[in-house]
């Protein structure tokens, strides 16, 4: 597994990767399902699974008061991403210039130019670009000319303490931890 700190260090760009982008805080079962799906496409094309993550959390830069508590350190996150199937982890520094990019520019100038993905695998709640205006549907539309397929993984549910179905997310995990529901 290879770790690259900084998008500018991704030179030359990756050849034909399978890409997933996110904060991946906690690398929970939902994230693991995305990486599992990415691995299946990587086997088909003979390319690496690349995970692009951000440090610090983007909200810590654009709206510090709204920044969530972290579930794990960046070192632990990188380790867990590798254990879950990433061949390459790129840690992008959350900077205003990157976070302020319009969604279209982020697709063209970052995703396509740096990763050359043949497949992108994301969850249903994936948002990107300035103000998180980019959606999975926009990603699918804008990557077609690059012959890149976008795959959306449905959320993973688990049974809660009283048998209710809980959609797994980093936010849900934080909420349960704050409430003392460690199990």
PDB file of C-alpha atoms in Angstrom:
ATOM      1  CA  UNK A   1       0.000   0.000   0.000  1.00  0.00           C
ATOM      2  CA  UNK A   2       1.220   3.454  -0.909  1.00  0.00           C
ATOM      3  CA  UNK A   3       0.399   6.689   0.947  1.00  0.00           C
ATOM      4  CA  UNK A   4       0.717  10.042  -0.779  1.00  0.00           C
ATOM      5  CA  UNK A   5       0.429  13.252   1.217  1.00  0.00           C
ATOM      6  CA  UNK A   6      -0.752  16.050  -1.051  1.00  0.00           C
ATOM      7  CA  UNK A   7      -2.405  16.030  -4.451  1.00  0.00           C
ATOM      8  CA  UNK A   8       0.646  17.758  -5.933  1.00  0.00           C
ATOM      9  CA  UNK A   9       2.700  14.681  -5.026  1.00  0.00           C
ATOM     10  CA  UNK A  10       0.557  12.573  -7.355  1.00  0.00           C
ATOM     11  CA  UNK A  11       2.898  13.151 -10.280  1.00  0.00           C
ATOM     12  CA  UNK A  12       2.718  11.527 -12.695  1.00  0.00           C
ATOM     13  CA  UNK A  13      -1.018  10.923 -12.379  1.00  0.00           C
ATOM     14  CA  UNK A  14      -2.271   7.406 -11.748  1.00  0.00           C
ATOM     15  CA  UNK A  15      -2.998   5.220 -14.756  1.00  0.00           C
ATOM     16  CA  UNK A  16      -6.508   3.715 -14.884  1.00  0.00           C
ATOM     17  CA  UNK A  17      -7.521   3.602 -11.250  1.00  0.00           C
ATOM     18  CA  UNK A  18     -10.703   2.822  -9.384  1.00  0.00           C
ATOM     19  CA  UNK A  19     -11.314   5.840  -7.196  1.00  0.00           C
ATOM     20  CA  UNK A  20     -13.320   6.592  -4.107  1.00  0.00           C
ATOM     21  CA  UNK A  21     -13.375   9.983  -2.407  1.00  0.00           C
ATOM     22  CA  UNK A  22     -14.427  10.867   1.120  1.00  0.00           C
ATOM     23  CA  UNK A  23     -13.484  11.722   4.652  1.00  0.00           C
ATOM     24  CA  UNK A  24     -13.747   8.049   5.641  1.00  0.00           C
ATOM     25  CA  UNK A  25     -13.724   8.958   9.329  1.00  0.00           C
ATOM     26  CA  UNK A  26     -13.999   5.698  11.224  1.00  0.00           C
ATOM     27  CA  UNK A  27     -13.668   3.546   8.069  1.00  0.00           C
ATOM     28  CA  UNK A  28     -16.946   1.951   9.158  1.00  0.00           C
ATOM     29  CA  UNK A  29     -18.866  -0.884   7.473  1.00  0.00           C
ATOM     30  CA  UNK A  30     -20.410   1.532   4.946  1.00  0.00           C
ATOM     31  CA  UNK A  31     -16.953   2.719   3.880  1.00  0.00           C
ATOM     32  CA  UNK A  32     -15.764  -0.881   3.807  1.00  0.00           C
ATOM     33  CA  UNK A  33     -18.614  -1.799   1.438  1.00  0.00           C
ATOM     34  CA  UNK A  34     -17.560   1.015  -0.918  1.00  0.00           C
ATOM     35  CA  UNK A  35     -13.955  -0.240  -0.868  1.00  0.00           C
ATOM     36  CA  UNK A  36     -15.111  -3.822  -1.424  1.00  0.00           C
ATOM     37  CA  UNK A  37     -17.057  -2.725  -4.508  1.00  0.00           C
ATOM     38  CA  UNK A  38     -14.069  -0.680  -5.708  1.00  0.00           C
ATOM     39  CA  UNK A  39     -11.843  -3.751  -5.333  1.00  0.00           C
ATOM     40  CA  UNK A  40     -14.152  -5.782  -7.596  1.00  0.00           C
ATOM     41  CA  UNK A  41     -13.780  -3.184 -10.379  1.00  0.00           C
ATOM     42  CA  UNK A  42     -10.013  -2.938  -9.827  1.00  0.00           C
ATOM     43  CA  UNK A  43      -9.709  -6.682 -10.385  1.00  0.00           C
ATOM     44  CA  UNK A  44     -11.647  -6.325 -13.657  1.00  0.00           C
ATOM     45  CA  UNK A  45      -9.422  -3.559 -15.062  1.00  0.00           C
ATOM     46  CA  UNK A  46      -6.139  -4.588 -13.446  1.00  0.00           C
ATOM     47  CA  UNK A  47      -5.676  -1.197 -11.803  1.00  0.00           C
ATOM     48  CA  UNK A  48      -5.263   0.066  -8.248  1.00  0.00           C
ATOM     49  CA  UNK A  49      -7.948   1.140  -5.805  1.00  0.00           C
ATOM     50  CA  UNK A  50      -7.237   4.744  -4.873  1.00  0.00           C
ATOM     51  CA  UNK A  51      -8.866   6.400  -1.866  1.00  0.00           C
ATOM     52  CA  UNK A  52      -8.759  10.195  -1.724  1.00  0.00           C
ATOM     53  CA  UNK A  53      -9.304  11.554   1.764  1.00  0.00           C
ATOM     54  CA  UNK A  54      -8.877  14.952   3.403  1.00  0.00           C
ATOM     55  CA  UNK A  55      -7.051  16.258   6.450  1.00  0.00           C
ATOM     56  CA  UNK A  56      -8.199  18.078   8.428  1.00  0.00           C
ATOM     57  CA  UNK A  57     -11.935  17.588   7.998  1.00  0.00           C
ATOM     58  CA  UNK A  58     -13.083  20.195   5.421  1.00  0.00           C
ATOM     59  CA  UNK A  59     -15.494  21.768   7.910  1.00  0.00           C
ATOM     60  CA  UNK A  60     -12.533  22.526  10.183  1.00  0.00           C
ATOM     61  CA  UNK A  61     -11.407  24.944   7.452  1.00  0.00           C
ATOM     62  CA  UNK A  62     -14.646  26.358   6.026  1.00  0.00           C
ATOM     63  CA  UNK A  63     -16.755  26.401   9.194  1.00  0.00           C
ATOM     64  CA  UNK A  64     -14.696  25.456  12.272  1.00  0.00           C
ATOM     65  CA  UNK A  65     -17.654  25.716  14.675  1.00  0.00           C
ATOM     66  CA  UNK A  66     -19.436  22.972  12.709  1.00  0.00           C
ATOM     67  CA  UNK A  67     -16.436  20.640  12.426  1.00  0.00           C
ATOM     68  CA  UNK A  68     -17.208  17.188  13.847  1.00  0.00           C
ATOM     69  CA  UNK A  69     -15.102  15.438  16.431  1.00  0.00           C
ATOM     70  CA  UNK A  70     -12.804  12.953  14.740  1.00  0.00           C
ATOM     71  CA  UNK A  71     -13.323   9.238  15.245  1.00  0.00           C
ATOM     72  CA  UNK A  72      -9.700   8.416  14.440  1.00  0.00           C
ATOM     73  CA  UNK A  73      -6.370  10.002  13.596  1.00  0.00           C
ATOM     74  CA  UNK A  74      -5.241  10.372   9.989  1.00  0.00           C
ATOM     75  CA  UNK A  75      -2.610   7.654  10.569  1.00  0.00           C
ATOM     76  CA  UNK A  76      -5.257   5.212  11.801  1.00  0.00           C
ATOM     77  CA  UNK A  77      -7.586   6.152   8.934  1.00  0.00           C
ATOM     78  CA  UNK A  78      -4.866   5.490   6.353  1.00  0.00           C
ATOM     79  CA  UNK A  79      -4.106   2.133   7.985  1.00  0.00           C
ATOM     80  CA  UNK A  80      -7.788   1.128   8.040  1.00  0.00           C
ATOM     81  CA  UNK A  81      -8.316   2.238   4.415  1.00  0.00           C
ATOM     82  CA  UNK A  82      -5.434  -0.033   3.379  1.00  0.00           C
ATOM     83  CA  UNK A  83      -6.805  -2.923   5.436  1.00  0.00           C
ATOM     84  CA  UNK A  84     -10.185  -2.405   3.761  1.00  0.00           C
ATOM     85  CA  UNK A  85      -8.834  -2.605   0.216  1.00  0.00           C
ATOM     86  CA  UNK A  86      -7.143   0.641  -0.853  1.00  0.00           C
ATOM     87  CA  UNK A  87      -3.866   0.191  -2.731  1.00  0.00           C
ATOM     88  CA  UNK A  88      -3.135   3.912  -2.712  1.00  0.00           C
ATOM     89  CA  UNK A  89      -4.329   6.460  -0.158  1.00  0.00           C
ATOM     90  CA  UNK A  90      -3.975  10.096  -1.130  1.00  0.00           C
ATOM     91  CA  UNK A  91      -4.340  12.523   1.766  1.00  0.00           C
ATOM     92  CA  UNK A  92      -5.258  15.942   0.391  1.00  0.00           C
ATOM     93  CA  UNK A  93      -4.639  18.925   2.616  1.00  0.00           C
ATOM     94  CA  UNK A  94      -7.967  20.665   3.219  1.00  0.00           C
ATOM     95  CA  UNK A  95      -7.210  24.154   1.969  1.00  0.00           C
ATOM     96  CA  UNK A  96      -9.599  26.906   0.953  1.00  0.00           C
ATOM     97  CA  UNK A  97      -8.486  26.795  -2.705  1.00  0.00           C
ATOM     98  CA  UNK A  98      -9.278  23.075  -2.992  1.00  0.00           C
ATOM     99  CA  UNK A  99     -12.474  23.241  -0.933  1.00  0.00           C
ATOM    100  CA  UNK A 100     -13.687  26.287  -2.869  1.00  0.00           C
ATOM    101  CA  UNK A 101     -13.449  24.616  -6.272  1.00  0.00           C
ATOM    102  CA  UNK A 102     -16.685  24.378  -8.214  1.00  0.00           C
ATOM    103  CA  UNK A 103     -17.875  20.787  -8.587  1.00  0.00           C
ATOM    104  CA  UNK A 104     -17.182  20.708 -12.351  1.00  0.00           C
ATOM    105  CA  UNK A 105     -13.612  21.928 -11.814  1.00  0.00           C
ATOM    106  CA  UNK A 106     -13.029  19.419  -9.022  1.00  0.00           C
ATOM    107  CA  UNK A 107     -14.071  16.609 -11.369  1.00  0.00           C
ATOM    108  CA  UNK A 108     -11.899  17.792 -14.255  1.00  0.00           C
ATOM    109  CA  UNK A 109      -8.864  19.250 -12.485  1.00  0.00           C
ATOM    110  CA  UNK A 110      -8.564  16.861  -9.570  1.00  0.00           C
ATOM    111  CA  UNK A 111     -10.378  13.579 -10.126  1.00  0.00           C
ATOM    112  CA  UNK A 112      -9.864  13.100 -13.850  1.00  0.00           C
ATOM    113  CA  UNK A 113      -6.490  14.855 -14.207  1.00  0.00           C
ATOM    114  CA  UNK A 114      -4.810  13.216 -11.193  1.00  0.00           C
ATOM    115  CA  UNK A 115      -6.426   9.776 -10.972  1.00  0.00           C
ATOM    116  CA  UNK A 116      -7.575   8.870 -14.513  1.00  0.00           C
ATOM    117  CA  UNK A 117     -10.289   6.685 -13.016  1.00  0.00           C
ATOM    118  CA  UNK A 118     -12.122   4.115 -15.074  1.00  0.00           C
ATOM    119  CA  UNK A 119     -14.552   3.658 -12.183  1.00  0.00           C
ATOM    120  CA  UNK A 120     -15.555   5.889  -9.271  1.00  0.00           C
ATOM    121  CA  UNK A 121     -17.377   4.295  -6.347  1.00  0.00           C
ATOM    122  CA  UNK A 122     -19.254   6.472  -3.850  1.00  0.00           C
ATOM    123  CA  UNK A 123     -22.076   6.378  -1.331  1.00  0.00           C
ATOM    124  CA  UNK A 124     -25.485   7.965  -1.878  1.00  0.00           C
ATOM    125  CA  UNK A 125     -24.690  10.967   0.332  1.00  0.00           C
ATOM    126  CA  UNK A 126     -21.472  11.894  -1.497  1.00  0.00           C
ATOM    127  CA  UNK A 127     -21.159  15.653  -1.921  1.00  0.00           C
ATOM    128  CA  UNK A 128     -18.213  17.558  -3.321  1.00  0.00           C
ATOM    129  CA  UNK A 129     -17.066  20.905  -4.616  1.00  0.00           C
ATOM    130  CA  UNK A 130     -17.847  24.343  -3.265  1.00  0.00           C
ATOM    131  CA  UNK A 131     -20.745  24.128  -0.832  1.00  0.00           C
ATOM    132  CA  UNK A 132     -20.957  20.355  -1.507  1.00  0.00           C
ATOM    133  CA  UNK A 133     -23.059  21.184  -4.570  1.00  0.00           C
ATOM    134  CA  UNK A 134     -21.649  18.220  -6.474  1.00  0.00           C
ATOM    135  CA  UNK A 135     -23.867  15.132  -6.355  1.00  0.00           C
ATOM    136  CA  UNK A 136     -23.439  11.526  -7.471  1.00  0.00           C
ATOM    137  CA  UNK A 137     -25.708  12.334 -10.437  1.00  0.00           C
ATOM    138  CA  UNK A 138     -23.531  15.285 -11.495  1.00  0.00           C
ATOM    139  CA  UNK A 139     -20.434  13.121 -11.098  1.00  0.00           C
ATOM    140  CA  UNK A 140     -21.966  10.461 -13.345  1.00  0.00           C
ATOM    141  CA  UNK A 141     -22.927  13.026 -15.993  1.00  0.00           C
ATOM    142  CA  UNK A 142     -19.595  14.878 -16.041  1.00  0.00           C
ATOM    143  CA  UNK A 143     -17.380  11.772 -16.128  1.00  0.00           C
ATOM    144  CA  UNK A 144     -19.122  10.122 -19.118  1.00  0.00           C
ATOM    145  CA  UNK A 145     -16.940  11.950 -21.684  1.00  0.00           C
ATOM    146  CA  UNK A 146     -13.896  10.499 -19.890  1.00  0.00           C
ATOM    147  CA  UNK A 147     -15.280   6.941 -20.241  1.00  0.00           C
ATOM    148  CA  UNK A 148     -15.483   6.664 -16.490  1.00  0.00           C
ATOM    149  CA  UNK A 149     -18.317   4.773 -14.829  1.00  0.00           C
ATOM    150  CA  UNK A 150     -19.750   5.982 -11.531  1.00  0.00           C
ATOM    151  CA  UNK A 151     -21.188   3.411  -9.137  1.00  0.00           C
ATOM    152  CA  UNK A 152     -23.290   4.361  -6.131  1.00  0.00           C
ATOM    153  CA  UNK A 153     -23.335   2.058  -3.109  1.00  0.00           C
ATOM    154  CA  UNK A 154     -26.484   2.067  -1.016  1.00  0.00           C
ATOM    155  CA  UNK A 155     -26.140   2.772   2.723  1.00  0.00           C
ATOM    156  CA  UNK A 156     -25.439  -0.125   5.052  1.00  0.00           C
ATOM    157  CA  UNK A 157     -27.841  -0.750   7.938  1.00  0.00           C
ATOM    158  CA  UNK A 158     -27.245  -2.499  11.237  1.00  0.00           C
ATOM    159  CA  UNK A 159     -29.614  -3.530  14.010  1.00  0.00           C
ATOM    160  CA  UNK A 160     -29.659  -1.169  16.979  1.00  0.00           C
ATOM    161  CA  UNK A 161     -29.879  -2.176  20.649  1.00  0.00           C
ATOM    162  CA  UNK A 162     -33.671  -2.389  20.549  1.00  0.00           C
ATOM    163  CA  UNK A 163     -33.819  -4.042  17.129  1.00  0.00           C
ATOM    164  CA  UNK A 164     -34.357  -0.878  15.102  1.00  0.00           C
ATOM    165  CA  UNK A 165     -32.525  -0.498  11.793  1.00  0.00           C
ATOM    166  CA  UNK A 166     -29.764   2.125  11.839  1.00  0.00           C
ATOM    167  CA  UNK A 167     -28.100   3.535   8.723  1.00  0.00           C
ATOM    168  CA  UNK A 168     -24.371   3.465   9.380  1.00  0.00           C
ATOM    169  CA  UNK A 169     -22.583   6.812   9.035  1.00  0.00           C
ATOM    170  CA  UNK A 170     -19.758   8.591  10.804  1.00  0.00           C
ATOM    171  CA  UNK A 171     -22.328  11.076  12.139  1.00  0.00           C
ATOM    172  CA  UNK A 172     -24.448   8.261  13.566  1.00  0.00           C
ATOM    173  CA  UNK A 173     -21.394   6.718  15.225  1.00  0.00           C
ATOM    174  CA  UNK A 174     -20.427  10.074  16.778  1.00  0.00           C
ATOM    175  CA  UNK A 175     -23.979  10.552  18.075  1.00  0.00           C
ATOM    176  CA  UNK A 176     -24.057   7.097  19.671  1.00  0.00           C
ATOM    177  CA  UNK A 177     -20.652   7.616  21.284  1.00  0.00           C
ATOM    178  CA  UNK A 178     -21.737  10.974  22.760  1.00  0.00           C
ATOM    179  CA  UNK A 179     -24.824   9.216  24.155  1.00  0.00           C
ATOM    180  CA  UNK A 180     -22.602   6.548  25.745  1.00  0.00           C
ATOM    181  CA  UNK A 181     -23.800   3.804  23.370  1.00  0.00           C
ATOM    182  CA  UNK A 182     -20.368   2.366  22.805  1.00  0.00           C
ATOM    183  CA  UNK A 183     -21.518  -1.156  21.922  1.00  0.00           C
TER     184      UNK A 183
END
